[in-house]
Structure formats: C-alpha cells, structure tokens
Short mmCIF file of C-alpha atoms in Angstrom, two decimals:
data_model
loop_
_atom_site.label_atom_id
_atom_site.label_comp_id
_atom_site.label_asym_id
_atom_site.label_seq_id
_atom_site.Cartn_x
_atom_site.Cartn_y
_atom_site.Cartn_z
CA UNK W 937 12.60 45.24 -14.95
CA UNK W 938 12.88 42.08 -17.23
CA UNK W 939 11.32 39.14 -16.32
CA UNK W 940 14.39 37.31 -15.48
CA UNK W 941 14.91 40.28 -12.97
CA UNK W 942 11.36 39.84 -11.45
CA UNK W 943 11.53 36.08 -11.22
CA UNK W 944 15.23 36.18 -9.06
CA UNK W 945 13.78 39.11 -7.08
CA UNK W 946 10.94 36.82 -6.07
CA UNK W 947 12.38 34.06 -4.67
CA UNK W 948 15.56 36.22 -3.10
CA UNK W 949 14.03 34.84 0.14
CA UNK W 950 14.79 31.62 -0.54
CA UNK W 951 18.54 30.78 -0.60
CA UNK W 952 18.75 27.23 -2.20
CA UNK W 953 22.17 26.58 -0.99
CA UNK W 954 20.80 27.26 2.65
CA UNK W 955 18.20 24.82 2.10
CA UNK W 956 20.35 21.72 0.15
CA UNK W 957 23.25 22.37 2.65
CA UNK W 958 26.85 21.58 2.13
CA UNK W 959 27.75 18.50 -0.23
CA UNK W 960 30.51 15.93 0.35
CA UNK W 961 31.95 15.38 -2.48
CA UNK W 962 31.17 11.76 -2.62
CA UNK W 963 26.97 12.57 -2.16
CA UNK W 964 24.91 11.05 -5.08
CA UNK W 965 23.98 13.66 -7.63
CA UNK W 966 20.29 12.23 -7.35
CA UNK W 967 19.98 13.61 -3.86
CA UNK W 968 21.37 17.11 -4.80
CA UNK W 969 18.85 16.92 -7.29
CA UNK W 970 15.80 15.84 -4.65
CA UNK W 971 16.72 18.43 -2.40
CA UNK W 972 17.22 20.72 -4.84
CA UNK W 973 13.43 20.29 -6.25
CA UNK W 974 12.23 21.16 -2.84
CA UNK W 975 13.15 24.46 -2.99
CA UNK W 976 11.95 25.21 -7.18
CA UNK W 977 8.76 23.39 -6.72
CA UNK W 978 7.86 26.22 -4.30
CA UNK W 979 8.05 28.83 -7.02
CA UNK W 980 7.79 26.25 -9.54
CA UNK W 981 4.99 28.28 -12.10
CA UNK W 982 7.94 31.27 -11.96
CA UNK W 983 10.74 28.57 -13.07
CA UNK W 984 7.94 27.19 -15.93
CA UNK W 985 7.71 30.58 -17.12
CA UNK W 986 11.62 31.63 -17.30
CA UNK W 987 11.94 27.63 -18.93
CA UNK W 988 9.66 27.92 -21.44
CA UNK W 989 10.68 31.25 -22.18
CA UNK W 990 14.34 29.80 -22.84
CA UNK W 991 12.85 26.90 -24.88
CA UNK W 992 10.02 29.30 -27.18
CA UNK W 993 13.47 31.69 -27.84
CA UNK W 994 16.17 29.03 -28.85
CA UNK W 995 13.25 27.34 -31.40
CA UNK W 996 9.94 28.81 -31.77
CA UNK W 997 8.95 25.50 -33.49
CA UNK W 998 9.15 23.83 -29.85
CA UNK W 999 5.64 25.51 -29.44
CA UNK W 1000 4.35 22.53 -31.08
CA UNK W 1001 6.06 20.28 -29.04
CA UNK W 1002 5.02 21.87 -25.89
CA UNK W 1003 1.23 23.36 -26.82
CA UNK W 1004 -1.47 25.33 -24.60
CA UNK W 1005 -1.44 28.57 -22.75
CA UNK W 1006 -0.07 29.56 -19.38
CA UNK W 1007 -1.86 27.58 -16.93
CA UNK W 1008 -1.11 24.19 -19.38
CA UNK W 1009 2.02 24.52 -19.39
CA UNK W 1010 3.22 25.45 -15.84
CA UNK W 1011 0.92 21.81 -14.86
CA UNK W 1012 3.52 19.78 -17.46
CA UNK W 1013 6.36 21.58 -15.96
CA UNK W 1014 5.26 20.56 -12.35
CA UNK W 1015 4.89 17.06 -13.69
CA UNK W 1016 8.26 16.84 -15.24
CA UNK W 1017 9.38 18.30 -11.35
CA UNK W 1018 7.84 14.90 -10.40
CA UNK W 1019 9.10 13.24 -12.56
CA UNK W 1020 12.64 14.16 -11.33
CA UNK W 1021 11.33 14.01 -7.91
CA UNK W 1022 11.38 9.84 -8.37
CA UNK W 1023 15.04 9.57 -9.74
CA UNK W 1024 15.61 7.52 -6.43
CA UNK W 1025 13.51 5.37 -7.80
CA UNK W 1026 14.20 5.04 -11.46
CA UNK W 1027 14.95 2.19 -12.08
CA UNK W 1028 11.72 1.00 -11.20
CA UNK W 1029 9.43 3.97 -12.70
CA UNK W 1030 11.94 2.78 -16.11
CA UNK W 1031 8.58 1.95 -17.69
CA UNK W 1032 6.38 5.22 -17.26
CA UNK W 1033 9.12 6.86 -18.13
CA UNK W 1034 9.61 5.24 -21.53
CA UNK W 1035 5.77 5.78 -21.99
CA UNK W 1036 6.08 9.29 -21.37
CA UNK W 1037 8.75 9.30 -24.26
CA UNK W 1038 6.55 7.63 -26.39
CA UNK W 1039 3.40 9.78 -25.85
CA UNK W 1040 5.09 13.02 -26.38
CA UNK W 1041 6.71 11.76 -29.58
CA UNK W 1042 3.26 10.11 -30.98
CA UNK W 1043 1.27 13.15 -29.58
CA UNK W 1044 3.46 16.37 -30.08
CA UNK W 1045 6.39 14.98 -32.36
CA UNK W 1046 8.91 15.18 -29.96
CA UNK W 1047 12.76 13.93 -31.52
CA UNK W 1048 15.69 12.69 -30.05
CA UNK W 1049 17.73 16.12 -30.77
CA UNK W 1050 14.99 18.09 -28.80
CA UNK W 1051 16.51 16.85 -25.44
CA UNK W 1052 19.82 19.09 -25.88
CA UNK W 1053 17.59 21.96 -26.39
CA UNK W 1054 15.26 21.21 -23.33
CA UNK W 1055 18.12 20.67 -21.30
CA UNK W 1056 19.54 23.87 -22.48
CA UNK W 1057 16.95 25.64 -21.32
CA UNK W 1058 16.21 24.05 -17.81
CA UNK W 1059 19.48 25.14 -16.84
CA UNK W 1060 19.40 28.60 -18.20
CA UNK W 1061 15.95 28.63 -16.33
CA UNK W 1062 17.64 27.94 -13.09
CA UNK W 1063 21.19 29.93 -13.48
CA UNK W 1064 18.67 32.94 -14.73
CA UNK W 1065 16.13 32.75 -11.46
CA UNK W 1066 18.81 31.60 -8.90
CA UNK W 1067 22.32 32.92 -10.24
CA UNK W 1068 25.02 31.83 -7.46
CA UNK W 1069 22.87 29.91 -5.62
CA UNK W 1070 22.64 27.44 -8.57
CA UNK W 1071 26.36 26.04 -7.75
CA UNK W 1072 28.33 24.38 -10.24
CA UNK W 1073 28.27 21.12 -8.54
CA UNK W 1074 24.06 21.41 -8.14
CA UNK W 1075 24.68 21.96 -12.37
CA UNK W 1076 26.85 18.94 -12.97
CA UNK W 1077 24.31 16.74 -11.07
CA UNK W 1078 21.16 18.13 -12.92
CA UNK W 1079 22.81 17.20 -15.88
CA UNK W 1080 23.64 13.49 -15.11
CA UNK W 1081 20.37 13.32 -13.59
CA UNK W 1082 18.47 14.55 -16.53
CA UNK W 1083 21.17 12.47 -18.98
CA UNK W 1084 19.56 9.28 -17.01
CA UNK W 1085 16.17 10.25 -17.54
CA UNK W 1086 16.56 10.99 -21.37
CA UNK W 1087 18.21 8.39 -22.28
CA UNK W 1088 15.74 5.92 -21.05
CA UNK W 1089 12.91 8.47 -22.53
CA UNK W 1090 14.75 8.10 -25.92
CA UNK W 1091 14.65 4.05 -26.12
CA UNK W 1092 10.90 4.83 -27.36
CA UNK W 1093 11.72 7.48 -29.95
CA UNK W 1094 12.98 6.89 -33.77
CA UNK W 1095 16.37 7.96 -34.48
CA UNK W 1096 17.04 9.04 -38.37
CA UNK W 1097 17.54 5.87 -39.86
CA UNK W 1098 14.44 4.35 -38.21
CA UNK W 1099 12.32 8.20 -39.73
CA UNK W 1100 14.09 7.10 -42.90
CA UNK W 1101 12.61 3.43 -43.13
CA UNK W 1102 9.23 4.50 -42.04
CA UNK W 1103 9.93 2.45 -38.87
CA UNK W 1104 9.95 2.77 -34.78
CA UNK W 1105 10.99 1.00 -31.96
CA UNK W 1106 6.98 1.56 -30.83
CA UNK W 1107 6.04 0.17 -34.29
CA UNK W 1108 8.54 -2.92 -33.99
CA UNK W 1109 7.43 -3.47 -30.07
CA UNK W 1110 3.51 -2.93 -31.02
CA UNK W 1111 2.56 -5.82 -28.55
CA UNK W 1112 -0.75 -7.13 -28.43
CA UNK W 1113 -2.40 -7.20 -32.07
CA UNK W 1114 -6.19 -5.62 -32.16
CA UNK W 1115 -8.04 -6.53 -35.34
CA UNK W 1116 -8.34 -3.18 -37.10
CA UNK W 1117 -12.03 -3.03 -37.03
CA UNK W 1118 -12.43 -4.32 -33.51
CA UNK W 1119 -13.26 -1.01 -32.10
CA UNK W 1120 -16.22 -0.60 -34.94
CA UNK W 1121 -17.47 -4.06 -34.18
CA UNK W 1122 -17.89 -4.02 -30.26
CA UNK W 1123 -19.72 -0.57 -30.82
CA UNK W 1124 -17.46 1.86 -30.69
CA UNK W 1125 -16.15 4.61 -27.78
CA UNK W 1126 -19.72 4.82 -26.82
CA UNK W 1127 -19.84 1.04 -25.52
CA UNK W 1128 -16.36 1.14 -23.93
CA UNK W 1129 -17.36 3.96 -21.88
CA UNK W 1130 -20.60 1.88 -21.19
CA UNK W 1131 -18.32 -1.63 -19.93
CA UNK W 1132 -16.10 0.83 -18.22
CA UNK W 1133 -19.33 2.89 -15.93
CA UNK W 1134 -20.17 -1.09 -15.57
CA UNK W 1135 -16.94 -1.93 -14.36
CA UNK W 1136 -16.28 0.71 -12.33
CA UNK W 1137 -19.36 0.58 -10.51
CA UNK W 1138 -18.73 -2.84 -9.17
CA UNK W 1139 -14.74 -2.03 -8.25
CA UNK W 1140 -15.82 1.05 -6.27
CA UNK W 1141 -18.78 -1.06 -4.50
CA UNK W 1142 -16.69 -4.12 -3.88
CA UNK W 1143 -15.23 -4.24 0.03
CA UNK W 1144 -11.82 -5.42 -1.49
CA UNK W 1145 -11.15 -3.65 -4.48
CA UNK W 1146 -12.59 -0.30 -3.08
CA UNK W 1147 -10.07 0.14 -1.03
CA UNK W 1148 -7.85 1.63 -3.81
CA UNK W 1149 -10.43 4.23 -4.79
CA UNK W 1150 -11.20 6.25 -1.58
CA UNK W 1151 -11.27 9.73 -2.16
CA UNK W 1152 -11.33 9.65 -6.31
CA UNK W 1153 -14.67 9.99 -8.77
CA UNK W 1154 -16.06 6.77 -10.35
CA UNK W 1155 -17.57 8.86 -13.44
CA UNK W 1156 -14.20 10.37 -13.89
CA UNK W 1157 -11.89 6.92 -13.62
CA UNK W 1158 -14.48 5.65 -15.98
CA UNK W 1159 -13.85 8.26 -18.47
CA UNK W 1160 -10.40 8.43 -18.70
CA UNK W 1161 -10.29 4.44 -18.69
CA UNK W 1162 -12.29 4.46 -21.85
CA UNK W 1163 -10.09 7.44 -23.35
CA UNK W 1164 -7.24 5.04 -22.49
CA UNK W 1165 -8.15 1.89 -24.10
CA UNK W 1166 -9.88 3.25 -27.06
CA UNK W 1167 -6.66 4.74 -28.18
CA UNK W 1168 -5.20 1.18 -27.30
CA UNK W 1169 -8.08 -0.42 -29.75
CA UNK W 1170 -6.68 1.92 -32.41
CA UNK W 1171 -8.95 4.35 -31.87
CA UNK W 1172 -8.93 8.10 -31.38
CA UNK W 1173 -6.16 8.94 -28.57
CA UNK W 1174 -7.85 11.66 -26.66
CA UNK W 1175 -5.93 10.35 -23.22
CA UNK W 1176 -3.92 12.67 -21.80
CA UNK W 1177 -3.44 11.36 -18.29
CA UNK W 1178 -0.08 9.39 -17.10
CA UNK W 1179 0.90 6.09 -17.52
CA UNK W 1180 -0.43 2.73 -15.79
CA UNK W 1181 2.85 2.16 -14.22
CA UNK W 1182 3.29 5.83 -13.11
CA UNK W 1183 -0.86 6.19 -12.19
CA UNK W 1184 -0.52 2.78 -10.00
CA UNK W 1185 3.07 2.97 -8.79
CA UNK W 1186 2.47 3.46 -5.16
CA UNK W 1187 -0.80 1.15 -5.34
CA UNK W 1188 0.11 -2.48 -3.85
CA UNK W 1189 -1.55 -4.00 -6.58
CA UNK W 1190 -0.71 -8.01 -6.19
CA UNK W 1191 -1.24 -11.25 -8.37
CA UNK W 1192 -4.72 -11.85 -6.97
CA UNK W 1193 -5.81 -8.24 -6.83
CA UNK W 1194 -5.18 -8.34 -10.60
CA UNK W 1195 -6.82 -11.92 -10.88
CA UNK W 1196 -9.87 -10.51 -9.41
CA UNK W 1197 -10.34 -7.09 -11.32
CA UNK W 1198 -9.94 -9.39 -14.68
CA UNK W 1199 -12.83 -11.36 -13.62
CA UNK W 1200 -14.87 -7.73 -12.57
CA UNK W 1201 -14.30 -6.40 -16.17
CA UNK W 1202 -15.00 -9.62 -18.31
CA UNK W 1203 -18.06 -9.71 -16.32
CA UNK W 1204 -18.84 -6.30 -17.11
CA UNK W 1205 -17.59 -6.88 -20.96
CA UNK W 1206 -20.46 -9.49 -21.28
CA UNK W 1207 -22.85 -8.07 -19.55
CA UNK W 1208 -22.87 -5.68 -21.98
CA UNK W 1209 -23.91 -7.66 -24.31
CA UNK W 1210 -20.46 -8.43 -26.21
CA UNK W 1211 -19.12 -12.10 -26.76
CA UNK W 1212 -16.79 -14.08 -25.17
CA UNK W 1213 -14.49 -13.98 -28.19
CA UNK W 1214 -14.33 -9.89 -27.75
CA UNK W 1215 -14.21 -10.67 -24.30
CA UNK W 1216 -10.82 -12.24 -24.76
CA UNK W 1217 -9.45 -9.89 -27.30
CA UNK W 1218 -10.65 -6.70 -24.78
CA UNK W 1219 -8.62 -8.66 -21.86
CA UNK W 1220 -5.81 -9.65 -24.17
CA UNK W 1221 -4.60 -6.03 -24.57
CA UNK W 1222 -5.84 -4.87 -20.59
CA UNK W 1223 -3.72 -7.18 -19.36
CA UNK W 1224 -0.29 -6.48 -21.79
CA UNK W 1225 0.00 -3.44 -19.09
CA UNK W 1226 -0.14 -6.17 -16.24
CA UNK W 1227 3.62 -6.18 -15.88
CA UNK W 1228 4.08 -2.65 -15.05
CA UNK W 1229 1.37 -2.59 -12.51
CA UNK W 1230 1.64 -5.66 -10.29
CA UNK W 1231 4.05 -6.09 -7.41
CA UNK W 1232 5.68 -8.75 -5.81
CA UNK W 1233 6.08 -6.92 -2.57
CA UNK W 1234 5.45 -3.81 -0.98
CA UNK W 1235 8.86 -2.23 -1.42
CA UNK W 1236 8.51 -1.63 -4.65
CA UNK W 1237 5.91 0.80 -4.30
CA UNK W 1238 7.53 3.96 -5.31
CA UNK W 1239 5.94 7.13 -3.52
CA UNK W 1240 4.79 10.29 -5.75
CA UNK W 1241 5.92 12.62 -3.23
CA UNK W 1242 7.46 13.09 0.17
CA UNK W 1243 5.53 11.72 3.22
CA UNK W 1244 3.15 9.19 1.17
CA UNK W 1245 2.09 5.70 1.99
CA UNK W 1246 1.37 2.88 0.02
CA UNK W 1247 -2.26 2.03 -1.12
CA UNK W 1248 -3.08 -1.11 0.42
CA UNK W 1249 -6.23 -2.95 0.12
CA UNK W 1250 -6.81 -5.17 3.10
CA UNK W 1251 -8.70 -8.13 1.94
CA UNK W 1252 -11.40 -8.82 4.31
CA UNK W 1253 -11.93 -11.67 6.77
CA UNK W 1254 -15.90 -12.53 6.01
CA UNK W 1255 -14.48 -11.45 2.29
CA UNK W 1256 -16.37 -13.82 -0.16
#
C-alpha cells in the first residue's frame, strides 16, 4: 500500500462533501474554501505529508525553500491552513500576508515562479487523499482563493528584471533608515534583550496593558521581541515567529494603548542606560509597524480561528 493509498484510507470516514454540503452556484468560493479547511485541518499532518511529497517530487530543490524534518514542516503547513482560514478577512490581514512573502523570500529564497509549483502540489495533495470528494467546483475555488493570496504574497518578491538590477521592491520600500552600526553602538543583541526583559516586566505588571498578556510567558515575549528587532537593526535575523499585524490581529490595540506602551519602552530604553538620541532612533523603527497593529474600532479585529474573541484591555477606573 502506497502512501497515497494509506492517507485516503484514513480519512474514508470523513466525507468532505457531507460536511461542506451542497453549493449554490452563486456561493463565494472563500466559503467553500473555509468549510472546506474544516474538514483537512482534522487530518491536516496526513495532507502535509502527501503535499510535500508532491512538492519534494516535482523539484527536489524546493527542499531549500521549505527546510526541517517531519514535525517542522507539518507546523508550516498548519499555518499556511490558517492562513487560508482568514481569506474572509483578507483584505485586512493584506499586510501579514505580504510579510510572510517577504520572509520566505529573504529567509529561504522563495521566487515568484515557485507559486505554480506549490499550487500544483496542494491540489494534487487533496485530489490524491480525497479523490471524488474533492469536487471540481471545491478545485476551481481553491484556486481563486489561493490566486488571491499569491498575488498579494508576490507584491514583496523580485521579479527578473528587479534579480537582474540587483534591486527589490523590499529594498526600494526599506522604510525607516538604522545607522549601520547602531546595533554595535547601543551594545548589541545582548542589551536589546536586556530593554526588552525591562520592558516586558512593566507591560505584564501594569493593570492596563496586562490585560493583553494573560495566559503567555514574559521571558518568552521578551525573547522573540529582541529576535525581532535585532533583525530590524540590521542585525542577525534569527526570528522566526509571524508578523506584527498577523501576531496582534485580533488584539484591540487602540491609539492610546499604543501611546502608552511607547512611553513603557523609552522608559525602559533609558533606563538602561542608552541616550535619548538612541532612544528616538530605537522608537523610530518600533513604531514604522504601528500601522498594521492599531485599530480604529473593534471590527476590525480579525479572529485566528473559529469561536475567538477579541483581546480587549479594559482600562481601569482608579487607572492612573
């Protein structure tokens, strides 16, 4: 038995056209997509398997696009399921999503003409595991689905002319500009991990601002803060977690929530001994993700999966 045999075999039990029901023909492909995820992201580490086993066949060379062993691998598959899982809501995710594009061309040389190739093999993945029960219509709406995700994925990789000319669309939209030695001269990783253990101590300690951190570890938010914005100082990118935007998308994070964590980490920045001129330079390129984290209102919160609520901090009355 092949493991294309083994994988359909498994999930026999589960007949996706049962579950996604019959479509009108006027239903919007992005639902037949959501519903459609509901049923693979219950055997989602067999569909990561049969995928990347599509992918690794068609181009070996994709290994280097898509590194690590088993267990690595099935975890970025799940997250590209979530990833589809807000295409409700794209529009408004629009900015993770062109991150994303960017770090997997930076990180793992990922090219425009990849995308034919990894859609390819998603849908071989799914005709292979589910046969008949992936319908034509379910196919037509995965692939205008994952045509609107690409293509705003793509805005932040290089065509050929751009690999010809040495240039990017990251390198002409660099934002905020860090003096190349800045890193070196505020004491390297070492003291940005030491502002950010500062920083976070206060946020998770603060009646307000605490609010958005029940149930997560301060050493750990610390850590992959400092990860973050020493890659953002020019340093070493050793960050490997998602996005501001996609990390703090169902986080009510207003105007004067924002206001007041600025204050918190220039406070910490100088308490740690570094100058006001740093200072400003450190909050010059925190705050360039500011637009992609702040809301106006509550609706645009977009939820990370089914049944989720919005992360609201209520300011307190005796609050000073």
């Amino acid at each position: 038995m092949n493991q294309s045999e083994m994988g359909s075999r498994a999930m026999e039990s589960t007949d996706m056209k049962d579950v996604i029901g019959p479509m009108a023909s006027g239903n919007d492909d992005r639902q037949r997509v959501l519903e459609s995820i509901e049923v693979i992201s219950a055997h989602s580490d067999e569909v990561s398997r049969e995928f990347y086993r599509e992918l690794f066949q068609r181009d070996i060379g994709m290994k280097k696009v898509f590194p690590g062993n088993v267990v690595t691998l099935n975890r970025k598959f799940f997250n590209m399921l979530s990833t589809f899982g807000q295409i409700e809501h794209l529009e408004k995710i629009s900015a993770s999503v062109e991150k994303m594009g960017e770090r997997h061309f930076q990180k793992y040389g990922a090219m425009i003409e990849h995308f034919d190739l990894f859609e390819e093999s998603l849908i071989l993945a799914f005709k292979s595991l589910y046969q008949d029960k992936f319908t034509v219509e379910l196919e037509h709406a995965w692939r205008r689905v994952f045509a609107d995700v690409s293509a705003i994925m793509k805005r932040m990789l290089p065509d050929e002319a751009q690999l010809r000319d040495g240039t990017s669309e990251q390198d002409q939209n660099a934002g905020v500009e860090v003096p190349p030695d800045f890193l070196t001269r505020i004491g390297g990783a070492e003291k940005v991990h030491q502002v950010h253990i500062r920083f976070y101590r206060e946020m998770f300690a603060d009646p307000w601002l605490g609010q958005f951190f029940y149930g997560k570890h301060e050493s750990v938010l610390a850590q992959k803060q400092s990860e973050f914005m020493v890659a953002a100082f020019g340093g070493p990118n050793e960050y490997t977690g998602d996005t501001p935007a996609f990390v703090h998308m169902h986080m009510y994070v207003t105007a004067d929530v924002a206001d007041f964590r600025e204050s918190l980490l220039r406070q910490a920045i100088l308490a740690e001994g570094l100058s006001e001129a740093e200072a400003d330079i450190w909050l010059s390129v925190d705050s360039s993700f500011r637009p992609s984290i702040v809301k106006e209102d509550i609706s645009e919160c977009v939820m990370k999966c089914r049944g989720q609520m919005p992360v609201k901090a209520r300011k307190p009355d005796d609050y000073v």
